[in-house]
Every structure is written in C-alpha cells, then in structure tokens.
C-alpha cells in the first residue's frame, strides 16, 4: 500500500433521500448560460451551437443548511440557484436514451460566484477559476433519485434572499435539457458515479452580504439553504 506524506481529505458526500449511504462527489461540472433570460442579464447572447462548461473542485462542496464566511477577494459575491444532476452509471459518448439512463438523481444546488472576478476574467479572456472555483461555493441539498422525480420541465425553480424572491423560473426554460447536457458532456469525459453537473441558473442573480440567508427550491426536490457569515 502506498504511504503518503500527509493525510488526504475524503471525498465530500451528499445525502440521498431514502438511503443511509451517501453519494461521494468526485467532480463538479457546471453549465454556463443555460437560461436565455440570465444570459441577457449578463450582457451576452446565448450560443445555441453547443453548451459550454467550467468546473469546480469537488473539495468546494458545502452541505446545505450551513454558514460560510464571506469569501476573500470579492466585493460582489453572487448566488446562483441551479438544478444539479448526479450521475449514477459510467457513460461515454452517450445518446439521449443512454444519457437519461445514466442519471442517478437530482438535487437543488447553489453555484456561489465571485461575480466581479468572473466578469473581469471574462473581459480579459482569462479563465474563470477565481470567480467560480471558490472555497465552500458548491452547496448541495440531498439528492432525490431520478425514478422519484417527475419528468423535468414544469417544475418551478426559485431562490429567495432573506425571504424575498430573487429568482423565479421553470425547468422548461433550460436551453440544454438534462439528457442533452449529459450526452454532450459524455463526448468529452468518461462520466461516472460521483460526477455532478450543475445545469445553470435562471435570471435574477445578485449579491449577498454577511448576515443574508439564501433559500432555494425546485418542485419535488429538497430545498437548499445557505447563510453568509462575516469575512474571516
Ligand atoms: Mn452557475
């Protein structure tokens, strides 16, 4: 057995409704601009040729119903409410039917973002990592298994800050549907159990400050909640 110079962290895990075993998170893929109204508010046109992606380290996983410190290096820390896909089977170069079969379940998630750094990177054609791969920024509610979730489409997706509604849309507004995303992404990666895909956020993104409480929901799924604490 290999010995290591220091202890490695365990994979972060997310609870699954109806299971005692948890789902270990290995990778987090995120889809950009997957709701037309959000793309418009970000001042960009939707590219209907193909979805695009960025990633967050699995180590950025944060449990729902927790408090995180306001992160360093930003003055414009944003919430993004998202539908999250959890992959449940190995899938590579999948067609739409194979993609659908590979989906283990769905969860509510928050893609917390240093918007000022993301936009500065975008303007200078640099990578988004400082804006997106933020510590404690991938917040996941428990997963609901796919066979317990109604066909994706009519469900309302919404987010509130301190009880005031900020994002309010429907999953039918997704430009790239869940099986289209899994199929497309599987053309570039050997997707496998442990892979999460955050499917993008609707319009209405905005900043939070220390003391704010974020709540988000999607019909039929467990809600997500995050409190913003003081900066360290
Ligand atoms: Mn996002």
PDB file of C-alpha atoms and ligand atoms in Angstrom:
ATOM      1  CA  UNK A   1       0.000   0.000   0.000  1.00  0.00           C
ATOM      2  CA  UNK A   2       1.257   3.488  -0.855  1.00  0.00           C
ATOM      3  CA  UNK A   3       2.054   5.726   2.063  1.00  0.00           C
ATOM      4  CA  UNK A   4       1.521   9.454   1.693  1.00  0.00           C
ATOM      5  CA  UNK A   5       3.381  12.434   3.135  1.00  0.00           C
ATOM      6  CA  UNK A   6       0.209  13.949   4.590  1.00  0.00           C
ATOM      7  CA  UNK A   7      -3.390  12.907   5.070  1.00  0.00           C
ATOM      8  CA  UNK A   8      -5.658  13.321   2.026  1.00  0.00           C
ATOM      9  CA  UNK A   9      -9.197  14.560   2.576  1.00  0.00           C
ATOM     10  CA  UNK A  10     -12.030  12.098   1.992  1.00  0.00           C
ATOM     11  CA  UNK A  11     -14.326  12.784  -0.937  1.00  0.00           C
ATOM     12  CA  UNK A  12     -17.123  15.127   0.147  1.00  0.00           C
ATOM     13  CA  UNK A  13     -20.516  13.410   0.315  1.00  0.00           C
ATOM     14  CA  UNK A  14     -24.134  14.418  -0.196  1.00  0.00           C
ATOM     15  CA  UNK A  15     -27.114  12.624   1.411  1.00  0.00           C
ATOM     16  CA  UNK A  16     -29.569  10.684  -0.761  1.00  0.00           C
ATOM     17  CA  UNK A  17     -33.246  10.587   0.195  1.00  0.00           C
ATOM     18  CA  UNK A  18     -34.247   7.073   1.223  1.00  0.00           C
ATOM     19  CA  UNK A  19     -30.649   5.821   1.581  1.00  0.00           C
ATOM     20  CA  UNK A  20     -28.370   5.614   4.577  1.00  0.00           C
ATOM     21  CA  UNK A  21     -25.289   5.599   2.312  1.00  0.00           C
ATOM     22  CA  UNK A  22     -24.244   8.970   0.952  1.00  0.00           C
ATOM     23  CA  UNK A  23     -23.198   9.971  -2.585  1.00  0.00           C
ATOM     24  CA  UNK A  24     -19.473  10.844  -2.829  1.00  0.00           C
ATOM     25  CA  UNK A  25     -18.718  13.862  -5.027  1.00  0.00           C
ATOM     26  CA  UNK A  26     -15.707  13.337  -7.321  1.00  0.00           C
ATOM     27  CA  UNK A  27     -16.154  16.076  -9.930  1.00  0.00           C
ATOM     28  CA  UNK A  28     -18.392  19.113 -10.380  1.00  0.00           C
ATOM     29  CA  UNK A  29     -19.144  20.254 -13.933  1.00  0.00           C
ATOM     30  CA  UNK A  30     -21.110  23.473 -14.406  1.00  0.00           C
ATOM     31  CA  UNK A  31     -23.028  24.632 -17.497  1.00  0.00           C
ATOM     32  CA  UNK A  32     -22.769  28.313 -18.426  1.00  0.00           C
ATOM     33  CA  UNK A  33     -25.669  30.425 -19.721  1.00  0.00           C
ATOM     34  CA  UNK A  34     -28.374  27.784 -19.847  1.00  0.00           C
ATOM     35  CA  UNK A  35     -31.336  30.143 -19.387  1.00  0.00           C
ATOM     36  CA  UNK A  36     -31.853  32.830 -22.045  1.00  0.00           C
ATOM     37  CA  UNK A  37     -33.052  35.468 -19.565  1.00  0.00           C
ATOM     38  CA  UNK A  38     -29.908  35.011 -17.437  1.00  0.00           C
ATOM     39  CA  UNK A  39     -27.626  35.241 -20.482  1.00  0.00           C
ATOM     40  CA  UNK A  40     -29.370  38.503 -21.367  1.00  0.00           C
ATOM     41  CA  UNK A  41     -28.880  39.952 -17.887  1.00  0.00           C
ATOM     42  CA  UNK A  42     -25.173  39.033 -18.146  1.00  0.00           C
ATOM     43  CA  UNK A  43     -24.987  41.013 -21.403  1.00  0.00           C
ATOM     44  CA  UNK A  44     -24.233  38.049 -23.655  1.00  0.00           C
ATOM     45  CA  UNK A  45     -26.047  36.170 -26.355  1.00  0.00           C
ATOM     46  CA  UNK A  46     -26.910  32.531 -25.907  1.00  0.00           C
ATOM     47  CA  UNK A  47     -24.769  30.223 -28.022  1.00  0.00           C
ATOM     48  CA  UNK A  48     -27.151  27.570 -29.333  1.00  0.00           C
ATOM     49  CA  UNK A  49     -24.380  25.683 -31.111  1.00  0.00           C
ATOM     50  CA  UNK A  50     -23.273  23.790 -28.010  1.00  0.00           C
ATOM     51  CA  UNK A  51     -23.295  24.135 -24.230  1.00  0.00           C
ATOM     52  CA  UNK A  52     -20.099  25.278 -22.511  1.00  0.00           C
ATOM     53  CA  UNK A  53     -18.709  24.325 -19.128  1.00  0.00           C
ATOM     54  CA  UNK A  54     -16.495  25.308 -16.259  1.00  0.00           C
ATOM     55  CA  UNK A  55     -15.616  23.184 -13.243  1.00  0.00           C
ATOM     56  CA  UNK A  56     -15.387  23.458  -9.510  1.00  0.00           C
ATOM     57  CA  UNK A  57     -13.187  21.187  -7.428  1.00  0.00           C
ATOM     58  CA  UNK A  58     -15.203  18.578  -5.530  1.00  0.00           C
ATOM     59  CA  UNK A  59     -13.460  19.948  -2.437  1.00  0.00           C
ATOM     60  CA  UNK A  60     -15.604  23.102  -2.819  1.00  0.00           C
ATOM     61  CA  UNK A  61     -18.658  21.042  -1.831  1.00  0.00           C
ATOM     62  CA  UNK A  62     -20.647  22.568   1.025  1.00  0.00           C
ATOM     63  CA  UNK A  63     -23.583  20.991   2.865  1.00  0.00           C
ATOM     64  CA  UNK A  64     -26.962  22.675   2.800  1.00  0.00           C
ATOM     65  CA  UNK A  65     -28.196  24.446   5.929  1.00  0.00           C
ATOM     66  CA  UNK A  66     -24.735  25.699   6.888  1.00  0.00           C
ATOM     67  CA  UNK A  67     -22.967  29.052   7.226  1.00  0.00           C
ATOM     68  CA  UNK A  68     -19.930  30.046   5.148  1.00  0.00           C
ATOM     69  CA  UNK A  69     -17.707  33.080   5.663  1.00  0.00           C
ATOM     70  CA  UNK A  70     -17.980  35.878   3.109  1.00  0.00           C
ATOM     71  CA  UNK A  71     -15.098  34.875   0.796  1.00  0.00           C
ATOM     72  CA  UNK A  72     -11.894  36.857   0.325  1.00  0.00           C
ATOM     73  CA  UNK A  73     -11.075  38.801  -2.825  1.00  0.00           C
ATOM     74  CA  UNK A  74     -14.558  39.921  -3.837  1.00  0.00           C
ATOM     75  CA  UNK A  75     -16.951  42.779  -3.277  1.00  0.00           C
ATOM     76  CA  UNK A  76     -19.722  41.185  -5.356  1.00  0.00           C
ATOM     77  CA  UNK A  77     -20.462  37.660  -4.104  1.00  0.00           C
ATOM     78  CA  UNK A  78     -23.456  36.254  -6.003  1.00  0.00           C
ATOM     79  CA  UNK A  79     -25.941  33.426  -5.568  1.00  0.00           C
ATOM     80  CA  UNK A  80     -26.951  31.184  -8.497  1.00  0.00           C
ATOM     81  CA  UNK A  81     -29.790  28.693  -7.930  1.00  0.00           C
ATOM     82  CA  UNK A  82     -29.407  25.531 -10.034  1.00  0.00           C
ATOM     83  CA  UNK A  83     -30.777  22.077 -10.800  1.00  0.00           C
ATOM     84  CA  UNK A  84     -27.996  19.545 -10.160  1.00  0.00           C
ATOM     85  CA  UNK A  85     -27.676  16.221 -11.989  1.00  0.00           C
ATOM     86  CA  UNK A  86     -25.977  13.330 -10.161  1.00  0.00           C
ATOM     87  CA  UNK A  87     -24.529  10.689 -12.493  1.00  0.00           C
ATOM     88  CA  UNK A  88     -25.169   7.087 -11.422  1.00  0.00           C
ATOM     89  CA  UNK A  89     -23.536   4.900 -14.084  1.00  0.00           C
ATOM     90  CA  UNK A  90     -20.476   5.033 -16.332  1.00  0.00           C
ATOM     91  CA  UNK A  91     -21.364   6.744 -19.611  1.00  0.00           C
ATOM     92  CA  UNK A  92     -19.228   7.776 -22.579  1.00  0.00           C
ATOM     93  CA  UNK A  93     -20.362   9.115 -25.960  1.00  0.00           C
ATOM     94  CA  UNK A  94     -23.957   8.575 -24.863  1.00  0.00           C
ATOM     95  CA  UNK A  95     -27.044   9.121 -26.981  1.00  0.00           C
ATOM     96  CA  UNK A  96     -30.024  10.777 -25.309  1.00  0.00           C
ATOM     97  CA  UNK A  97     -31.544   7.498 -24.090  1.00  0.00           C
ATOM     98  CA  UNK A  98     -28.221   6.322 -22.627  1.00  0.00           C
ATOM     99  CA  UNK A  99     -27.767   9.747 -21.030  1.00  0.00           C
ATOM    100  CA  UNK A 100     -31.175   9.534 -19.365  1.00  0.00           C
ATOM    101  CA  UNK A 101     -30.365   6.056 -18.049  1.00  0.00           C
ATOM    102  CA  UNK A 102     -27.108   7.312 -16.517  1.00  0.00           C
ATOM    103  CA  UNK A 103     -28.816   9.917 -14.310  1.00  0.00           C
ATOM    104  CA  UNK A 104     -28.892   8.748 -10.679  1.00  0.00           C
ATOM    105  CA  UNK A 105     -30.859  11.675  -9.336  1.00  0.00           C
ATOM    106  CA  UNK A 106     -31.368  15.402  -8.976  1.00  0.00           C
ATOM    107  CA  UNK A 107     -30.709  17.973  -6.267  1.00  0.00           C
ATOM    108  CA  UNK A 108     -31.027  21.665  -5.568  1.00  0.00           C
ATOM    109  CA  UNK A 109     -27.681  23.438  -5.610  1.00  0.00           C
ATOM    110  CA  UNK A 110     -26.095  26.874  -5.293  1.00  0.00           C
ATOM    111  CA  UNK A 111     -23.207  27.953  -7.550  1.00  0.00           C
ATOM    112  CA  UNK A 112     -21.811  30.760  -5.388  1.00  0.00           C
ATOM    113  CA  UNK A 113     -19.712  33.126  -7.506  1.00  0.00           C
ATOM    114  CA  UNK A 114     -17.257  35.999  -7.138  1.00  0.00           C
ATOM    115  CA  UNK A 115     -19.042  37.920  -9.901  1.00  0.00           C
ATOM    116  CA  UNK A 116     -16.568  40.800 -10.027  1.00  0.00           C
ATOM    117  CA  UNK A 117     -13.671  38.398 -10.629  1.00  0.00           C
ATOM    118  CA  UNK A 118     -15.641  36.285 -13.118  1.00  0.00           C
ATOM    119  CA  UNK A 119     -16.557  39.354 -15.184  1.00  0.00           C
ATOM    120  CA  UNK A 120     -13.001  40.735 -15.034  1.00  0.00           C
ATOM    121  CA  UNK A 121     -11.688  37.375 -16.254  1.00  0.00           C
ATOM    122  CA  UNK A 122     -14.306  37.240 -18.997  1.00  0.00           C
ATOM    123  CA  UNK A 123     -13.376  40.766 -20.166  1.00  0.00           C
ATOM    124  CA  UNK A 124      -9.697  39.851 -20.431  1.00  0.00           C
ATOM    125  CA  UNK A 125     -10.371  36.382 -21.889  1.00  0.00           C
ATOM    126  CA  UNK A 126      -8.805  34.688 -18.889  1.00  0.00           C
ATOM    127  CA  UNK A 127     -10.076  31.590 -17.064  1.00  0.00           C
ATOM    128  CA  UNK A 128     -12.929  31.894 -14.573  1.00  0.00           C
ATOM    129  CA  UNK A 129     -11.344  29.934 -11.715  1.00  0.00           C
ATOM    130  CA  UNK A 130     -11.012  32.784  -9.212  1.00  0.00           C
ATOM    131  CA  UNK A 131     -14.627  33.724  -9.904  1.00  0.00           C
ATOM    132  CA  UNK A 132     -16.109  30.252  -9.841  1.00  0.00           C
ATOM    133  CA  UNK A 133     -13.814  27.741  -8.113  1.00  0.00           C
ATOM    134  CA  UNK A 134     -14.447  29.378  -4.758  1.00  0.00           C
ATOM    135  CA  UNK A 135     -13.973  27.541  -1.465  1.00  0.00           C
ATOM    136  CA  UNK A 136     -17.303  26.350   0.008  1.00  0.00           C
ATOM    137  CA  UNK A 137     -19.122  27.618  -3.097  1.00  0.00           C
ATOM    138  CA  UNK A 138     -20.841  24.417  -4.317  1.00  0.00           C
ATOM    139  CA  UNK A 139     -23.789  23.980  -1.982  1.00  0.00           C
ATOM    140  CA  UNK A 140     -25.881  20.824  -2.380  1.00  0.00           C
ATOM    141  CA  UNK A 141     -29.175  19.727  -0.860  1.00  0.00           C
ATOM    142  CA  UNK A 142     -29.908  15.966  -0.560  1.00  0.00           C
ATOM    143  CA  UNK A 143     -30.292  14.056  -3.830  1.00  0.00           C
ATOM    144  CA  UNK A 144     -33.690  12.666  -4.882  1.00  0.00           C
ATOM    145  CA  UNK A 145     -33.401   9.545  -7.035  1.00  0.00           C
ATOM    146  CA  UNK A 146     -34.421  10.044 -10.664  1.00  0.00           C
ATOM    147  CA  UNK A 147     -37.249   7.487 -10.532  1.00  0.00           C
ATOM    148  CA  UNK A 148     -38.846   9.573  -7.763  1.00  0.00           C
ATOM    149  CA  UNK A 149     -38.693  12.800  -9.804  1.00  0.00           C
ATOM    150  CA  UNK A 150     -41.367  13.759 -12.348  1.00  0.00           C
ATOM    151  CA  UNK A 151     -40.240  14.434 -15.922  1.00  0.00           C
ATOM    152  CA  UNK A 152     -38.070  17.552 -15.888  1.00  0.00           C
ATOM    153  CA  UNK A 153     -39.900  20.578 -17.294  1.00  0.00           C
ATOM    154  CA  UNK A 154     -42.843  22.123 -15.460  1.00  0.00           C
ATOM    155  CA  UNK A 155     -41.117  22.379 -12.073  1.00  0.00           C
ATOM    156  CA  UNK A 156     -40.659  25.865 -10.628  1.00  0.00           C
ATOM    157  CA  UNK A 157     -37.080  26.821  -9.704  1.00  0.00           C
ATOM    158  CA  UNK A 158     -36.757  29.720  -7.292  1.00  0.00           C
ATOM    159  CA  UNK A 159     -34.439  31.458  -4.845  1.00  0.00           C
ATOM    160  CA  UNK A 160     -35.033  33.882  -2.011  1.00  0.00           C
ATOM    161  CA  UNK A 161     -32.690  36.124  -0.029  1.00  0.00           C
ATOM    162  CA  UNK A 162     -33.995  36.827   3.476  1.00  0.00           C
ATOM    163  CA  UNK A 163     -37.399  35.633   2.255  1.00  0.00           C
ATOM    164  CA  UNK A 164     -37.628  37.979  -0.753  1.00  0.00           C
ATOM    165  CA  UNK A 165     -37.898  36.221  -4.124  1.00  0.00           C
ATOM    166  CA  UNK A 166     -34.933  36.920  -6.414  1.00  0.00           C
ATOM    167  CA  UNK A 167     -35.032  34.094  -8.980  1.00  0.00           C
ATOM    168  CA  UNK A 168     -38.255  32.526 -10.258  1.00  0.00           C
ATOM    169  CA  UNK A 169     -38.385  30.376 -13.400  1.00  0.00           C
ATOM    170  CA  UNK A 170     -39.256  26.891 -14.579  1.00  0.00           C
ATOM    171  CA  UNK A 171     -37.054  23.998 -15.620  1.00  0.00           C
ATOM    172  CA  UNK A 172     -38.759  24.115 -19.023  1.00  0.00           C
ATOM    173  CA  UNK A 173     -36.712  27.310 -19.513  1.00  0.00           C
ATOM    174  CA  UNK A 174     -33.480  25.270 -19.639  1.00  0.00           C
ATOM    175  CA  UNK A 175     -31.922  25.789 -23.082  1.00  0.00           C
ATOM    176  CA  UNK A 176     -29.997  22.486 -22.904  1.00  0.00           C
ATOM    177  CA  UNK A 177     -32.151  19.753 -21.386  1.00  0.00           C
ATOM    178  CA  UNK A 178     -30.698  17.417 -18.792  1.00  0.00           C
ATOM    179  CA  UNK A 179     -30.187  14.446 -21.144  1.00  0.00           C
ATOM    180  CA  UNK A 180     -28.731  16.749 -23.810  1.00  0.00           C
ATOM    181  CA  UNK A 181     -26.165  18.029 -21.299  1.00  0.00           C
ATOM    182  CA  UNK A 182     -25.200  14.522 -20.144  1.00  0.00           C
ATOM    183  CA  UNK A 183     -24.982  13.301 -23.739  1.00  0.00           C
ATOM    184  CA  UNK A 184     -22.858  16.264 -24.867  1.00  0.00           C
ATOM    185  CA  UNK A 185     -20.528  16.235 -21.854  1.00  0.00           C
ATOM    186  CA  UNK A 186     -20.042  12.471 -22.236  1.00  0.00           C
ATOM    187  CA  UNK A 187     -18.420  13.224 -25.579  1.00  0.00           C
ATOM    188  CA  UNK A 188     -15.528  14.799 -23.682  1.00  0.00           C
ATOM    189  CA  UNK A 189     -15.363  12.891 -20.381  1.00  0.00           C
ATOM    190  CA  UNK A 190     -15.899   9.350 -19.196  1.00  0.00           C
ATOM    191  CA  UNK A 191     -18.736  10.356 -16.875  1.00  0.00           C
ATOM    192  CA  UNK A 192     -19.146   8.098 -13.877  1.00  0.00           C
ATOM    193  CA  UNK A 193     -20.841   7.835 -10.495  1.00  0.00           C
ATOM    194  CA  UNK A 194     -19.582  10.723  -8.389  1.00  0.00           C
ATOM    195  CA  UNK A 195     -19.946  13.285 -11.176  1.00  0.00           C
ATOM    196  CA  UNK A 196     -22.248  16.227 -10.509  1.00  0.00           C
ATOM    197  CA  UNK A 197     -23.441  18.576 -13.230  1.00  0.00           C
ATOM    198  CA  UNK A 198     -24.804  21.988 -12.236  1.00  0.00           C
ATOM    199  CA  UNK A 199     -27.156  22.929 -15.067  1.00  0.00           C
ATOM    200  CA  UNK A 200     -27.027  26.738 -14.942  1.00  0.00           C
ATOM    201  CA  UNK A 201     -29.016  29.471 -13.275  1.00  0.00           C
ATOM    202  CA  UNK A 202     -32.129  31.433 -14.270  1.00  0.00           C
ATOM    203  CA  UNK A 203     -32.305  35.233 -14.377  1.00  0.00           C
ATOM    204  CA  UNK A 204     -32.237  37.292 -11.209  1.00  0.00           C
ATOM    205  CA  UNK A 205     -28.726  36.682  -9.893  1.00  0.00           C
ATOM    206  CA  UNK A 206     -27.476  39.184  -7.356  1.00  0.00           C
ATOM    207  CA  UNK A 207     -25.136  39.941  -4.484  1.00  0.00           C
ATOM    208  CA  UNK A 208     -25.328  38.847  -0.876  1.00  0.00           C
ATOM    209  CA  UNK A 209     -23.640  40.253   2.224  1.00  0.00           C
ATOM    210  CA  UNK A 210     -22.784  38.922   5.667  1.00  0.00           C
ATOM    211  CA  UNK A 211     -25.954  38.035   7.540  1.00  0.00           C
ATOM    212  CA  UNK A 212     -28.002  37.136   4.477  1.00  0.00           C
ATOM    213  CA  UNK A 213     -29.905  33.847   4.385  1.00  0.00           C
ATOM    214  CA  UNK A 214     -30.330  32.222   0.944  1.00  0.00           C
ATOM    215  CA  UNK A 215     -33.071  29.655   0.357  1.00  0.00           C
ATOM    216  CA  UNK A 216     -33.762  27.898  -2.918  1.00  0.00           C
ATOM    217  CA  UNK A 217     -36.142  25.264  -4.169  1.00  0.00           C
ATOM    218  CA  UNK A 218     -37.284  23.186  -7.095  1.00  0.00           C
ATOM    219  CA  UNK A 219     -40.690  21.468  -7.047  1.00  0.00           C
ATOM    220  CA  UNK A 220     -40.299  17.860  -5.919  1.00  0.00           C
ATOM    221  CA  UNK A 221     -36.748  18.220  -4.544  1.00  0.00           C
ATOM    222  CA  UNK A 222     -35.388  19.003  -1.075  1.00  0.00           C
ATOM    223  CA  UNK A 223     -34.677  22.746  -0.685  1.00  0.00           C
ATOM    224  CA  UNK A 224     -31.210  24.253  -0.276  1.00  0.00           C
ATOM    225  CA  UNK A 225     -30.231  26.858   2.298  1.00  0.00           C
ATOM    226  CA  UNK A 226     -27.058  28.857   2.976  1.00  0.00           C
ATOM    227  CA  UNK A 227     -26.224  31.601   5.454  1.00  0.00           C
ATOM    228  CA  UNK A 228     -23.452  34.107   4.720  1.00  0.00           C
ATOM    229  CA  UNK A 229     -21.264  34.847   7.719  1.00  0.00           C
ATOM    230  CA  UNK A 230     -18.703  37.553   8.369  1.00  0.00           C
ATOM    231  CA  UNK A 231     -15.453  37.570   6.388  1.00  0.00           C
ATOM    232  CA  UNK A 232     -12.564  35.717   8.043  1.00  0.00           C
TER     233      UNK A 232
HETATM  234 MN1  LIG B   1     -23.880  28.669 -12.416  1.00  0.00          MN
END
